[in-house]
CSV table of N, CA and C and ligand atoms in Angstrom, one decimal:
chain,number,residue,atom,x,y,z
R,1,MET,N,-7.4,8.3,-15.5
R,1,MET,CA,-7.8,8.2,-14.1
R,1,MET,C,-7.9,6.7,-13.7
R,2,THR,N,-7.6,6.4,-12.5
R,2,THR,CA,-7.6,5.0,-12.0
R,2,THR,C,-8.6,5.0,-10.8
R,3,THR,N,-9.4,3.9,-10.8
R,3,THR,CA,-10.4,3.8,-9.7
R,3,THR,C,-10.1,2.6,-8.9
R,4,GLY,N,-10.6,2.6,-7.7
R,4,GLY,CA,-10.5,1.4,-6.8
R,4,GLY,C,-11.7,1.3,-5.9
R,5,GLN,N,-11.9,0.1,-5.4
R,5,GLN,CA,-13.0,-0.1,-4.4
R,5,GLN,C,-12.7,-1.3,-3.6
R,6,CYS,N,-13.5,-1.3,-2.4
R,6,CYS,CA,-13.4,-2.5,-1.5
R,6,CYS,C,-14.2,-3.6,-2.0
R,7,LEU,N,-14.2,-4.7,-1.3
R,7,LEU,CA,-14.9,-6.0,-1.7
R,7,LEU,C,-16.4,-5.7,-1.9
R,8,CYS,N,-17.0,-5.0,-1.1
R,8,CYS,CA,-18.5,-4.8,-1.2
R,8,CYS,C,-18.8,-3.5,-2.0
R,9,ALA,N,-17.8,-2.8,-2.5
R,9,ALA,CA,-17.9,-1.6,-3.4
R,9,ALA,C,-18.5,-0.4,-2.7
R,10,ALA,N,-18.7,-0.4,-1.4
R,10,ALA,CA,-19.2,0.7,-0.7
R,10,ALA,C,-18.1,1.8,-0.6
R,11,VAL,N,-16.9,1.4,-0.3
R,11,VAL,CA,-15.8,2.4,-0.3
R,11,VAL,C,-15.1,2.5,-1.6
R,12,ARG,N,-15.2,3.7,-2.2
R,12,ARG,CA,-14.6,3.8,-3.6
R,12,ARG,C,-13.7,5.1,-3.6
R,13,PHE,N,-12.7,5.0,-4.4
R,13,PHE,CA,-11.8,6.1,-4.6
R,13,PHE,C,-11.3,6.2,-6.0
R,14,SER,N,-10.7,7.3,-6.3
R,14,SER,CA,-10.0,7.4,-7.6
R,14,SER,C,-8.7,8.2,-7.5
R,15,LEU,N,-7.8,7.9,-8.5
R,15,LEU,CA,-6.5,8.5,-8.5
R,15,LEU,C,-6.4,9.2,-9.9
R,16,SER,N,-5.8,10.4,-9.8
R,16,SER,CA,-5.6,11.1,-11.1
R,16,SER,C,-4.3,10.7,-11.8
R,17,VAL,N,-3.7,9.7,-11.2
R,17,VAL,CA,-2.4,9.2,-11.8
R,17,VAL,C,-2.6,7.7,-11.9
R,18,GLU,N,-1.8,7.1,-12.8
R,18,GLU,CA,-1.7,5.6,-12.9
R,18,GLU,C,-0.4,5.2,-12.2
R,19,PRO,N,-0.4,4.6,-11.0
R,19,PRO,CA,0.8,4.2,-10.4
R,19,PRO,C,1.6,3.2,-11.3
R,20,ARG,N,2.9,3.4,-11.3
R,20,ARG,CA,3.7,2.5,-12.2
R,20,ARG,C,4.6,1.6,-11.4
R,21,PHE,N,4.8,1.9,-10.1
R,21,PHE,CA,5.7,1.1,-9.2
R,21,PHE,C,5.0,0.7,-7.9
R,22,PHE,N,5.3,-0.4,-7.4
R,22,PHE,CA,4.8,-0.8,-6.1
R,22,PHE,C,5.9,-1.6,-5.3
R,23,TYR,N,5.6,-1.9,-4.1
R,23,TYR,CA,6.6,-2.6,-3.3
R,23,TYR,C,5.9,-3.8,-2.6
R,24,ARG,N,6.6,-4.7,-2.1
R,24,ARG,CA,6.1,-5.8,-1.3
R,24,ARG,C,6.7,-5.7,0.1
R,25,CYS,N,5.9,-6.1,1.1
R,25,CYS,CA,6.4,-6.2,2.5
R,25,CYS,C,6.0,-7.5,3.0
R,26,HIS,N,7.0,-8.2,3.6
R,26,HIS,CA,6.8,-9.6,4.0
R,26,HIS,C,6.7,-9.6,5.6
R,27,CYS,N,6.6,-8.5,6.3
R,27,CYS,CA,6.6,-8.5,7.7
R,27,CYS,C,5.4,-9.2,8.3
R,28,SER,N,5.5,-9.6,9.6
R,28,SER,CA,4.4,-10.3,10.2
R,28,SER,C,3.1,-9.5,10.3
R,29,LEU,N,3.2,-8.2,10.4
R,29,LEU,CA,2.0,-7.4,10.4
R,29,LEU,C,1.3,-7.4,9.1
R,30,CYS,N,2.1,-7.2,8.0
R,30,CYS,CA,1.5,-7.2,6.7
R,30,CYS,C,0.9,-8.6,6.4
R,31,ARG,N,1.5,-9.7,6.9
R,31,ARG,CA,0.9,-11.0,6.7
R,31,ARG,C,-0.5,-11.1,7.3
R,32,LYS,N,-0.6,-10.6,8.5
R,32,LYS,CA,-1.9,-10.6,9.2
R,32,LYS,C,-2.9,-9.7,8.5
R,33,GLN,N,-2.4,-8.5,8.1
R,33,GLN,CA,-3.3,-7.6,7.5
R,33,GLN,C,-3.9,-8.1,6.2
R,34,THR,N,-3.1,-8.8,5.4
R,34,THR,CA,-3.6,-9.3,4.1
R,34,THR,C,-4.1,-10.7,4.2
R,35,GLY,N,-3.7,-11.5,5.1
R,35,GLY,CA,-4.1,-12.9,5.2
R,35,GLY,C,-3.3,-13.8,4.2
R,36,VAL,N,-2.3,-13.2,3.6
R,36,VAL,CA,-1.4,-14.0,2.7
R,36,VAL,C,0.0,-13.7,3.1
R,37,GLY,N,1.0,-14.0,2.2
R,37,GLY,CA,2.4,-13.9,2.5
R,37,GLY,C,3.0,-12.5,2.6
R,38,PHE,N,2.4,-11.5,1.9
R,38,PHE,CA,3.0,-10.2,1.8
R,38,PHE,C,2.0,-9.2,1.4
R,39,ASN,N,2.3,-7.9,1.7
R,39,ASN,CA,1.5,-6.8,1.2
R,39,ASN,C,2.0,-6.3,-0.1
R,40,LEU,N,1.1,-5.9,-1.0
R,40,LEU,CA,1.5,-5.3,-2.3
R,40,LEU,C,0.9,-3.9,-2.2
R,41,ALA,N,1.7,-2.9,-2.3
R,41,ALA,CA,1.2,-1.5,-2.1
R,41,ALA,C,2.0,-0.5,-2.8
R,42,THR,N,1.4,0.7,-2.9
R,42,THR,CA,2.1,1.8,-3.5
R,42,THR,C,1.7,3.1,-2.7
R,43,LEU,N,2.3,4.2,-3.1
R,43,LEU,CA,1.9,5.5,-2.5
R,43,LEU,C,1.6,6.4,-3.6
R,44,VAL,N,0.6,7.3,-3.4
R,44,VAL,CA,0.4,8.4,-4.3
R,44,VAL,C,0.3,9.7,-3.5
R,45,ASN,N,0.6,10.8,-4.2
R,45,ASN,CA,0.5,12.1,-3.6
R,45,ASN,C,-0.9,12.3,-3.3
R,46,ALA,N,-1.2,12.9,-2.1
R,46,ALA,CA,-2.6,13.1,-1.6
R,46,ALA,C,-3.4,14.0,-2.6
R,47,ARG,N,-2.7,14.9,-3.4
R,47,ARG,CA,-3.4,15.7,-4.3
R,47,ARG,C,-3.9,14.9,-5.5
R,48,ASP,N,-3.4,13.7,-5.7
R,48,ASP,CA,-3.8,12.8,-6.8
R,48,ASP,C,-4.8,11.8,-6.3
R,49,PHE,N,-5.3,11.9,-5.1
R,49,PHE,CA,-6.2,10.9,-4.5
R,49,PHE,C,-7.5,11.5,-4.1
R,50,ARG,N,-8.6,10.8,-4.4
R,50,ARG,CA,-9.9,11.4,-4.0
R,50,ARG,C,-10.8,10.2,-3.5
R,51,TRP,N,-11.5,10.4,-2.4
R,51,TRP,CA,-12.5,9.5,-2.0
R,51,TRP,C,-13.8,9.7,-2.8
R,52,ASP,N,-14.4,8.7,-3.4
R,52,ASP,CA,-15.6,8.9,-4.2
R,52,ASP,C,-16.9,8.4,-3.4
R,53,ALA,N,-16.7,7.5,-2.5
R,53,ALA,CA,-17.9,7.0,-1.7
R,53,ALA,C,-17.4,6.2,-0.5
R,54,GLY,N,-18.3,6.2,0.5
R,54,GLY,CA,-18.1,5.3,1.7
R,54,GLY,C,-17.1,5.7,2.7
R,55,GLN,N,-16.6,6.9,2.7
R,55,GLN,CA,-15.6,7.3,3.7
R,55,GLN,C,-16.1,7.1,5.1
R,56,ASP,N,-17.4,7.3,5.3
R,56,ASP,CA,-18.0,7.2,6.7
R,56,ASP,C,-18.0,5.7,7.1
R,57,LEU,N,-17.7,4.8,6.2
R,57,LEU,CA,-17.7,3.4,6.6
R,57,LEU,C,-16.4,2.9,7.0
R,58,ILE,N,-15.3,3.7,6.9
R,58,ILE,CA,-14.0,3.3,7.2
R,58,ILE,C,-13.7,3.3,8.7
R,59,ASN,N,-13.3,2.1,9.2
R,59,ASN,CA,-12.8,2.0,10.5
R,59,ASN,C,-11.2,2.0,10.5
R,60,SER,N,-10.6,2.4,11.6
R,60,SER,CA,-9.2,2.4,11.6
R,60,SER,C,-8.7,1.7,12.9
R,61,TRP,N,-7.7,0.9,12.7
R,61,TRP,CA,-7.0,0.2,13.8
R,61,TRP,C,-5.5,0.6,13.7
R,62,VAL,N,-5.0,1.2,14.8
R,62,VAL,CA,-3.6,1.6,14.8
R,62,VAL,C,-2.9,1.0,16.0
R,63,LYS,N,-1.8,0.3,15.7
R,63,LYS,CA,-0.9,-0.3,16.7
R,63,LYS,C,-0.1,0.8,17.3
R,64,PRO,N,0.2,0.7,18.6
R,64,PRO,CA,1.0,1.8,19.3
R,64,PRO,C,2.3,2.1,18.5
R,65,SER,N,2.9,1.1,17.8
R,65,SER,CA,4.1,1.4,17.0
R,65,SER,C,3.8,2.3,15.8
R,66,GLY,N,2.5,2.4,15.5
R,66,GLY,CA,2.1,3.3,14.3
R,66,GLY,C,1.6,2.5,13.1
R,67,TYR,N,1.8,1.2,13.1
R,67,TYR,CA,1.2,0.4,12.0
R,67,TYR,C,-0.3,0.6,12.0
R,68,ARG,N,-0.8,0.8,10.8
R,68,ARG,CA,-2.2,1.2,10.7
R,68,ARG,C,-2.9,0.4,9.7
R,69,ASN,N,-4.1,-0.1,10.0
R,69,ASN,CA,-5.0,-0.7,9.0
R,69,ASN,C,-6.4,-0.1,9.0
R,70,ASP,N,-6.7,0.6,7.9
R,70,ASP,CA,-8.0,1.2,7.7
R,70,ASP,C,-8.8,0.2,6.9
R,71,PHE,N,-10.0,-0.1,7.3
R,71,PHE,CA,-10.8,-1.1,6.6
R,71,PHE,C,-12.3,-0.7,6.5
R,72,CYS,N,-12.9,-1.3,5.5
R,72,CYS,CA,-14.3,-1.1,5.3
R,72,CYS,C,-15.1,-1.9,6.4
R,73,ALA,N,-16.0,-1.2,7.1
R,73,ALA,CA,-16.7,-1.8,8.2
R,73,ALA,C,-17.8,-2.8,7.7
R,74,GLN,N,-18.1,-2.7,6.4
R,74,GLN,CA,-19.1,-3.7,5.9
R,74,GLN,C,-18.5,-5.0,5.4
R,75,CYS,N,-17.3,-4.9,4.8
R,75,CYS,CA,-16.8,-6.1,4.2
R,75,CYS,C,-15.4,-6.5,4.7
R,76,GLY,N,-14.7,-5.5,5.4
R,76,GLY,CA,-13.4,-5.9,6.0
R,76,GLY,C,-12.2,-5.6,5.1
R,77,SER,N,-12.4,-5.2,3.9
R,77,SER,CA,-11.3,-5.0,3.0
R,77,SER,C,-10.4,-3.9,3.6
R,78,THR,N,-9.1,-4.1,3.5
R,78,THR,CA,-8.2,-3.0,3.8
R,78,THR,C,-8.3,-1.9,2.8
R,79,VAL,N,-8.4,-0.7,3.2
R,79,VAL,CA,-8.6,0.4,2.2
R,79,VAL,C,-7.4,1.4,2.4
R,80,PRO,N,-7.3,2.4,1.4
R,80,PRO,CA,-6.2,3.3,1.5
R,80,PRO,C,-6.2,4.1,2.9
R,81,ASN,N,-5.0,4.5,3.3
R,81,ASN,CA,-4.9,5.4,4.5
R,81,ASN,C,-3.9,6.4,4.3
R,82,PRO,N,-4.1,7.6,4.8
R,82,PRO,CA,-3.2,8.7,4.7
R,82,PRO,C,-2.0,8.4,5.6
R,83,LEU,N,-0.8,8.6,5.0
R,83,LEU,CA,0.5,8.3,5.8
R,83,LEU,C,0.6,9.5,6.7
R,84,ARG,N,0.9,9.1,8.0
R,84,ARG,CA,1.1,10.1,9.0
R,84,ARG,C,2.0,11.2,8.7
R,85,GLU,N,1.6,12.4,8.9
R,85,GLU,CA,2.4,13.6,8.7
R,85,GLU,C,3.1,13.6,7.4
R,86,SER,N,2.5,13.2,6.4
R,86,SER,CA,3.0,13.3,5.0
R,86,SER,C,1.9,13.6,4.0
R,87,PRO,N,2.3,14.1,2.9
R,87,PRO,CA,1.3,14.4,1.9
R,87,PRO,C,1.0,13.2,1.0
R,88,TYR,N,1.2,12.0,1.5
R,88,TYR,CA,1.0,10.8,0.7
R,88,TYR,C,-0.1,9.8,1.2
R,89,VAL,N,-0.7,9.1,0.3
R,89,VAL,CA,-1.7,8.1,0.7
R,89,VAL,C,-1.2,6.7,0.3
R,90,TRP,N,-1.3,5.8,1.3
R,90,TRP,CA,-0.9,4.4,1.0
R,90,TRP,C,-2.1,3.7,0.3
R,91,ILE,N,-1.7,3.0,-0.8
R,91,ILE,CA,-2.8,2.3,-1.6
R,91,ILE,C,-2.5,0.8,-1.6
R,92,PRO,N,-3.4,0.0,-1.1
R,92,PRO,CA,-3.3,-1.5,-1.3
R,92,PRO,C,-3.6,-1.8,-2.8
R,93,LEU,N,-2.7,-2.5,-3.4
R,93,LEU,CA,-2.8,-2.7,-4.9
R,93,LEU,C,-4.0,-3.4,-5.4
R,94,GLY,N,-4.5,-4.4,-4.6
R,94,GLY,CA,-5.6,-5.3,-5.0
R,94,GLY,C,-6.9,-4.5,-5.1
R,95,LEU,N,-7.0,-3.3,-4.6
R,95,LEU,CA,-8.3,-2.6,-4.7
R,95,LEU,C,-8.4,-1.9,-6.0
R,96,LEU,N,-7.3,-1.8,-6.8
R,96,LEU,CA,-7.4,-1.0,-8.0
R,96,LEU,C,-8.2,-1.8,-9.1
R,97,ASP,N,-9.1,-1.2,-9.8
R,97,ASP,CA,-9.9,-1.8,-10.8
R,97,ASP,C,-9.2,-2.2,-12.1
R,98,GLU,N,-8.3,-1.3,-12.5
R,98,GLU,CA,-7.7,-1.5,-13.8
R,98,GLU,C,-6.5,-2.4,-13.6
R,99,ASP,N,-6.2,-3.1,-14.7
R,99,ASP,CA,-5.0,-4.0,-14.7
R,99,ASP,C,-3.8,-3.1,-15.3
R,100,LEU,N,-3.2,-2.4,-14.4
R,100,LEU,CA,-2.1,-1.5,-14.8
R,100,LEU,C,-0.8,-2.2,-15.0
R,101,SER,N,0.0,-1.6,-15.8
R,101,SER,CA,1.3,-2.2,-16.1
R,101,SER,C,2.3,-1.6,-15.0
R,102,MET,N,2.7,-2.5,-14.0
R,102,MET,CA,3.4,-2.0,-12.9
R,102,MET,C,4.6,-2.9,-12.6
R,103,GLU,N,5.6,-2.3,-12.0
R,103,GLU,CA,6.9,-2.9,-11.7
R,103,GLU,C,7.1,-2.9,-10.2
R,104,CYS,N,7.6,-4.1,-9.6
R,104,CYS,CA,7.9,-4.1,-8.2
R,104,CYS,C,9.3,-3.5,-8.0
R,105,VAL,N,9.4,-2.6,-7.1
R,105,VAL,CA,10.7,-1.9,-6.9
R,105,VAL,C,11.5,-2.5,-5.7
R,106,GLY,N,10.9,-3.4,-5.0
R,106,GLY,CA,11.6,-4.0,-3.9
R,106,GLY,C,10.7,-4.8,-3.0
R,107,ASP,N,11.4,-5.7,-2.3
R,107,ASP,CA,10.8,-6.6,-1.3
R,107,ASP,C,11.4,-6.3,0.1
R,108,PHE,N,10.5,-5.8,1.0
R,108,PHE,CA,11.0,-5.4,2.3
R,108,PHE,C,10.7,-6.6,3.4
R,109,CYS,N,11.5,-6.5,4.4
R,109,CYS,CA,11.4,-7.5,5.5
R,109,CYS,C,11.4,-8.9,5.0
R,110,VAL,N,12.3,-9.2,4.1
R,110,VAL,CA,12.4,-10.6,3.6
R,110,VAL,C,12.9,-11.6,4.6
R,111,ASP,N,13.6,-11.1,5.7
R,111,ASP,CA,14.0,-12.0,6.8
R,111,ASP,C,12.8,-12.5,7.6
R,112,ASP,N,11.7,-11.8,7.5
R,112,ASP,CA,10.5,-12.2,8.2
R,112,ASP,C,9.6,-13.1,7.4
R,113,ALA,N,9.9,-13.3,6.1
R,113,ALA,CA,9.0,-14.0,5.3
R,113,ALA,C,8.9,-15.5,5.7
R,114,MET,N,7.7,-16.1,5.5
R,114,MET,CA,7.5,-17.5,5.7
R,114,MET,C,8.3,-18.3,4.6
R,115,SER,N,8.7,-19.5,4.9
R,115,SER,CA,9.5,-20.3,4.0
R,115,SER,C,8.6,-20.6,2.7
R,116,TRP,N,7.3,-20.6,2.8
R,116,TRP,CA,6.5,-20.9,1.6
R,116,TRP,C,6.3,-19.6,0.8
R,117,ASP,N,6.8,-18.5,1.2
R,117,ASP,CA,6.6,-17.2,0.5
R,117,ASP,C,7.9,-17.0,-0.2
R,118,THR,N,8.0,-17.3,-1.5
R,118,THR,CA,9.3,-17.3,-2.2
R,118,THR,C,9.4,-16.2,-3.2
R,119,GLN,N,8.3,-15.5,-3.5
R,119,GLN,CA,8.4,-14.6,-4.6
R,119,GLN,C,9.2,-13.3,-4.3
R,120,ARG,N,10.1,-13.0,-5.1
R,120,ARG,CA,11.0,-11.8,-4.8
R,120,ARG,C,11.2,-11.0,-6.1
R,121,SER,N,11.3,-9.7,-6.0
R,121,SER,CA,11.7,-8.9,-7.1
R,121,SER,C,13.2,-8.9,-7.2
R,122,THR,N,13.8,-8.1,-8.1
R,122,THR,CA,15.2,-8.0,-8.2
R,122,THR,C,15.9,-7.5,-7.0
R,123,ARG,N,15.2,-6.6,-6.2
R,123,ARG,CA,15.8,-6.1,-5.0
R,123,ARG,C,15.1,-6.6,-3.7
R,124,SER,N,15.9,-7.1,-2.8
R,124,SER,CA,15.4,-7.6,-1.5
R,124,SER,C,16.0,-6.7,-0.4
R,125,TYR,N,15.2,-6.3,0.6
R,125,TYR,CA,15.6,-5.6,1.7
R,125,TYR,C,15.3,-6.4,3.0
R,126,HIS,N,16.4,-6.6,3.8
R,126,HIS,CA,16.2,-7.5,5.0
R,126,HIS,C,15.3,-6.8,6.0
R,127,GLY,N,15.4,-5.5,6.1
R,127,GLY,CA,14.6,-4.8,7.2
R,127,GLY,C,13.4,-4.1,6.6
R,128,ALA,N,12.8,-3.4,7.5
R,128,ALA,CA,11.6,-2.6,7.1
R,128,ALA,C,12.0,-1.4,6.3
R,129,VAL,N,11.0,-0.8,5.7
R,129,VAL,CA,11.2,0.5,5.0
R,129,VAL,C,11.8,1.4,6.0
R,130,GLU,N,13.1,1.8,5.7
R,130,GLU,CA,13.9,2.6,6.7
R,130,GLU,C,13.4,4.0,6.8
R,131,SER,N,12.9,4.6,5.8
R,131,SER,CA,12.4,5.9,5.8
R,131,SER,C,11.4,6.2,4.7
R,132,LEU,N,10.5,7.1,4.9
R,132,LEU,CA,9.6,7.5,3.9
R,132,LEU,C,10.3,8.0,2.6
R,133,ALA,N,11.4,8.8,2.8
R,133,ALA,CA,12.2,9.3,1.7
R,133,ALA,C,12.7,8.2,0.8
R,134,PHE,N,13.2,7.1,1.5
R,134,PHE,CA,13.8,6.0,0.8
R,134,PHE,C,12.7,5.3,-0.1
R,135,LEU,N,11.5,5.1,0.5
R,135,LEU,CA,10.4,4.5,-0.2
R,135,LEU,C,10.0,5.4,-1.4
R,136,LEU,N,9.9,6.7,-1.1
R,136,LEU,CA,9.4,7.6,-2.2
R,136,LEU,C,10.4,7.6,-3.4
R,137,GLN,N,11.7,7.5,-3.0
R,137,GLN,CA,12.7,7.4,-4.1
R,137,GLN,C,12.6,6.1,-4.9
R,138,LYS,N,12.3,5.0,-4.2
R,138,LYS,CA,12.2,3.7,-4.9
R,138,LYS,C,10.9,3.8,-5.8
R,139,LEU,N,9.9,4.4,-5.4
R,139,LEU,CA,8.6,4.5,-6.1
R,139,LEU,C,8.6,5.7,-7.1
R,140,ARG,N,9.8,6.3,-7.3
R,140,ARG,CA,10.0,7.4,-8.2
R,140,ARG,C,9.0,8.6,-7.9
R,141,LEU,N,8.7,8.8,-6.6
R,141,LEU,CA,7.9,9.9,-6.2
R,141,LEU,C,8.8,10.9,-5.6
R,142,ASN,N,8.7,12.2,-6.0
R,142,ASN,CA,9.6,13.2,-5.4
R,142,ASN,C,8.9,13.9,-4.3
R,143,PRO,N,9.6,13.9,-3.1
R,143,PRO,CA,9.0,14.6,-2.0
R,143,PRO,C,8.9,16.1,-2.4
R,144,ASP,N,7.8,16.7,-1.9
R,144,ASP,CA,7.6,18.2,-2.3
R,144,ASP,C,8.6,19.0,-1.4
G,1,LIG,ZN1,-16.6,-2.8,1.7
G,2,LIG,ZN1,5.0,-4.9,6.5
């Protein structure tokens, strides 16, 4: 089992799986969301995800385009959010407590990256994640 929590530890969750793959996104929205050059995230099947505490403290900000940031109302940490109309949950990697052995499967929106943001995996994608199916395949998750 893998656990995760926000900065103030009020929002806590656990995963019944250990994610092995993640992706980076360098788009302008992910930069603002994280406060750094890129987002590091993965997806897990909703059946492998459980809230343990603090769900009532989660606020949600959704851009008309659909970009969503759920965050702890006490400390402001970005927290997991359910992907629209899918059985998957988006997980920001930094919230995980364990130091898992993980591999980056791709860098998205590299054309939007700032020039000081130079870290890349072996695969770079110039545009956004084109579809959920594409990302699931990269993360070795099989759609049900
Ligand atoms: Zn918090
Ligand atoms: Zn992004």
